[in-house]
Amino acid sequence: MKKIQMTTPLVEMDGDEMTRILWKMIKDELLLPFIDLNTEYYDLGLNYRNETDDQVTIDAAEATKKYGVAVKCATITPNHARMDEYDLKKMYKSPNGTIRAILDGTVFRAPIVVKGIEPCVRNWKKPITLARHAYGDIYKNTEMYIDRPGKVELVYTSEDGEEKRSLVQEFKAPGVAMGMHNMTASIESFARSCFNYALDTKQDVWFGAKDTISKTYDAKFKEVFQTIFDTEFKDKFEEAGLTYFYSLIDDIVARVMKAEGGFIWACKNYDGDVMSDMVSSAFGSLAMMTSVLVSPQGYYEYEAAHGTVQRHYYRHLEGKETSTNSVATIFAWTGALRKRGELDGSQELSDFADKLEKATLSTIESGKMTKDLALITSIENPTVLNSRDFILAIREELEKML
Ligand code: NAD
């Protein structure tokens, strides 16, 4: 069989631990036999990040700007324990944070829906894609303990010396206080990313904030979204038969629970943090969530939403069998290959991505799956496969389709 050719390279970011093991298996069994894989390889494994003082992460992000599409394996974000384990020169920042800062994107997470793994919200029939604004609010806050009576004020001093002050609280007794911010430009690019991704994936956009209580801060989010929509997207949405819907966050949450799915839920930073875990757990498993970073310029970086599955890796190192779910990592590859195919006009590449996804889903639907899914499936007597055999079972399905 002739292998599929690629014209433009895909930026490939390798990673750590169990997902690094899966990464190689996926390439060897599901990609390289069928595609003349054209990638520019960056090793984001912690050892090489340490060797290059993390320059490799920056280079990988820059390459994503050059080529437009990247696929990333899960990576370790170092903490104190990792400093010792990997003998690190310093505590490097999260690679995802570094890449996001360079690409200035929004992360869209969507569950992979498959028969046999039913969401615990009965009426959810289609995936809910969660878009999280990844800048500011409590994640860039400043806080203080108030240990005795006194007043807390918010003070702004402009560069030319003008001052604005407002009282936060007159403390009569101990308490706590916090200041936080966001940037109009960041909210604008978040809104643009959401609307662009909606057109890309043919889904409506829902956005919720609390502008009735937060009449300046959250009201700004609401206003920015509406203005960007009205001035840049309204016509395109009408043409595509899509809608943009704003409501209070509590109303949105209530509607989400009653909805069928199939839309993009745009969330402020904290809401997105909390709600993405709710959505992924309700849809079944973290191991069945994909994640894509979309920049306002239209660069795409695909990955699995989960981490490096450390516990399984230690078992693997002890020579024990693992049953690690590779679905989200496979879908990171298919997402990237499909986008590469779209951008390069290669129908063959996009079709391959579709088939690999279908093969993955039908493997699960036929009852063959990893342990994490076997624990939650409605399929009776599933066959639990180890990490490699699951990938081999997918290959068998794929070969039938090609
Ligand atoms: P994790 O996602 O690796 O694991 C969380 C839990 O979910 C574990 O119980 C694990 O067994 C289970 N799980 C996750 N993915 C699974 C899969 N594919 N198959 C079967 N079970 C799965 O998160 P963690 O344990 O908090 O973190 C481990 C490492 O991953 C940390 O070093 C962290 O920094 C890193 N991490 C990276 C990313 C990323 O690169 N995007 C995201 C999260 C965590």
XYZ file of N, CA, C and O and ligand atoms in Angstrom, residues 17 72-77 82 96 286-287 303-312 323-325 372, ligand 1:
144
model
N 6.811 10.326 30.750
C 6.246 9.201 31.486
C 5.387 8.286 30.614
O 5.748 7.955 29.496
N 0.886 17.717 20.734
C 1.722 17.665 21.942
C 1.350 16.498 22.845
O 0.178 16.236 23.103
N 2.373 15.830 23.341
C 2.221 14.766 24.339
C 2.149 15.425 25.721
O 2.655 16.533 25.911
N 1.539 14.762 26.683
C 1.480 15.324 28.042
C 2.897 15.434 28.608
O 3.766 14.612 28.308
N 3.117 16.448 29.404
C 4.440 16.731 29.960
C 4.341 16.978 31.463
O 3.301 17.420 31.954
N 5.441 16.733 32.147
C 5.492 16.998 33.587
C 5.642 18.495 33.826
O 6.478 19.140 33.194
N 4.838 19.038 34.724
C 5.100 20.377 35.249
C 5.876 20.168 36.551
O 5.345 19.565 37.482
N 9.789 16.640 41.742
C 10.387 16.426 40.419
C 11.794 17.018 40.346
O 12.632 16.553 39.573
N 2.808 23.964 29.015
C 1.555 24.458 28.441
C 1.394 25.961 28.678
O 0.925 26.680 27.803
N -11.521 11.509 32.286
C -10.510 12.485 31.865
C -9.708 11.930 30.682
O -9.209 12.669 29.840
N -9.602 10.616 30.638
C -8.830 9.985 29.573
C -9.553 10.045 28.225
O -9.020 9.608 27.213
N -3.743 18.343 21.941
C -3.203 17.412 22.944
C -4.327 16.687 23.670
O -5.500 16.970 23.447
N -3.932 15.732 24.527
C -4.911 15.098 25.404
C -5.087 16.009 26.606
O -4.174 16.740 26.967
N -6.274 15.962 27.234
C -6.488 16.852 28.374
C -5.834 16.311 29.653
O -5.650 17.042 30.601
N -5.479 15.009 29.647
C -4.944 14.442 30.887
C -3.428 14.617 30.984
O -2.785 15.101 30.051
N -2.889 14.200 32.143
C -1.459 14.336 32.379
C -0.681 13.113 31.922
O -1.133 12.369 31.040
N 0.474 12.899 32.543
C 1.424 11.890 32.071
C 1.148 10.490 32.638
O 1.896 9.560 32.369
N 0.094 10.376 33.437
C -0.315 9.105 34.065
C 0.878 8.456 34.792
O 1.253 7.313 34.525
N 1.389 9.204 35.713
C 2.605 8.861 36.465
C 2.545 7.472 37.112
O 3.483 6.689 37.037
N 1.410 7.175 37.732
C 1.275 5.914 38.473
C 1.488 4.713 37.535
O 2.192 3.767 37.871
N 0.914 4.786 36.357
C 1.078 3.692 35.389
C 2.536 3.597 34.932
O 3.048 2.515 34.687
N -2.572 -0.778 31.689
C -3.708 -0.663 30.781
C -4.082 0.813 30.744
O -5.036 1.253 31.363
N -3.259 1.570 30.026
C -3.432 3.025 29.978
C -4.212 3.401 28.725
O -3.934 2.888 27.645
N -5.161 4.276 28.904
C -6.046 4.674 27.814
C -5.336 5.658 26.870
O -4.957 6.758 27.285
N -9.673 1.569 32.648
C -10.440 2.725 33.135
C -11.833 2.766 32.503
O -12.817 3.120 33.162
P -3.065 12.575 35.245
O -4.025 13.127 34.273
O -1.822 12.006 34.702
O -3.798 11.499 36.159
C -4.934 11.810 36.935
C -5.743 10.539 37.226
O -6.451 10.114 36.070
C -4.888 9.358 37.646
O -5.573 8.620 38.608
C -4.726 8.544 36.380
O -4.539 7.190 36.645
C -6.042 8.829 35.635
N -5.763 8.918 34.199
C -5.436 10.041 33.507
N -5.236 9.762 32.225
C -5.413 8.445 32.086
C -5.321 7.562 30.978
N -4.979 8.001 29.766
N -5.582 6.255 31.176
C -5.923 5.790 32.388
N -6.028 6.582 33.487
C -5.778 7.887 33.332
O -2.725 13.779 36.243
P -1.760 13.864 37.527
O -1.549 12.516 38.103
O -2.302 14.942 38.356
O -0.371 14.376 36.955
C 0.699 13.554 36.490
C 1.691 14.446 35.760
O 1.078 14.984 34.601
C 2.177 15.628 36.586
O 3.593 15.705 36.527
C 1.546 16.833 35.936
O 2.382 17.962 35.978
C 1.340 16.381 34.514
N 0.183 16.997 33.813
C 0.397 17.382 32.527
C -0.634 17.902 31.772
C -0.362 18.309 30.358
O 0.730 18.142 29.862
N -1.337 18.833 29.644
C -1.920 18.020 32.327
C -2.121 17.578 33.642
C -1.055 17.064 34.378
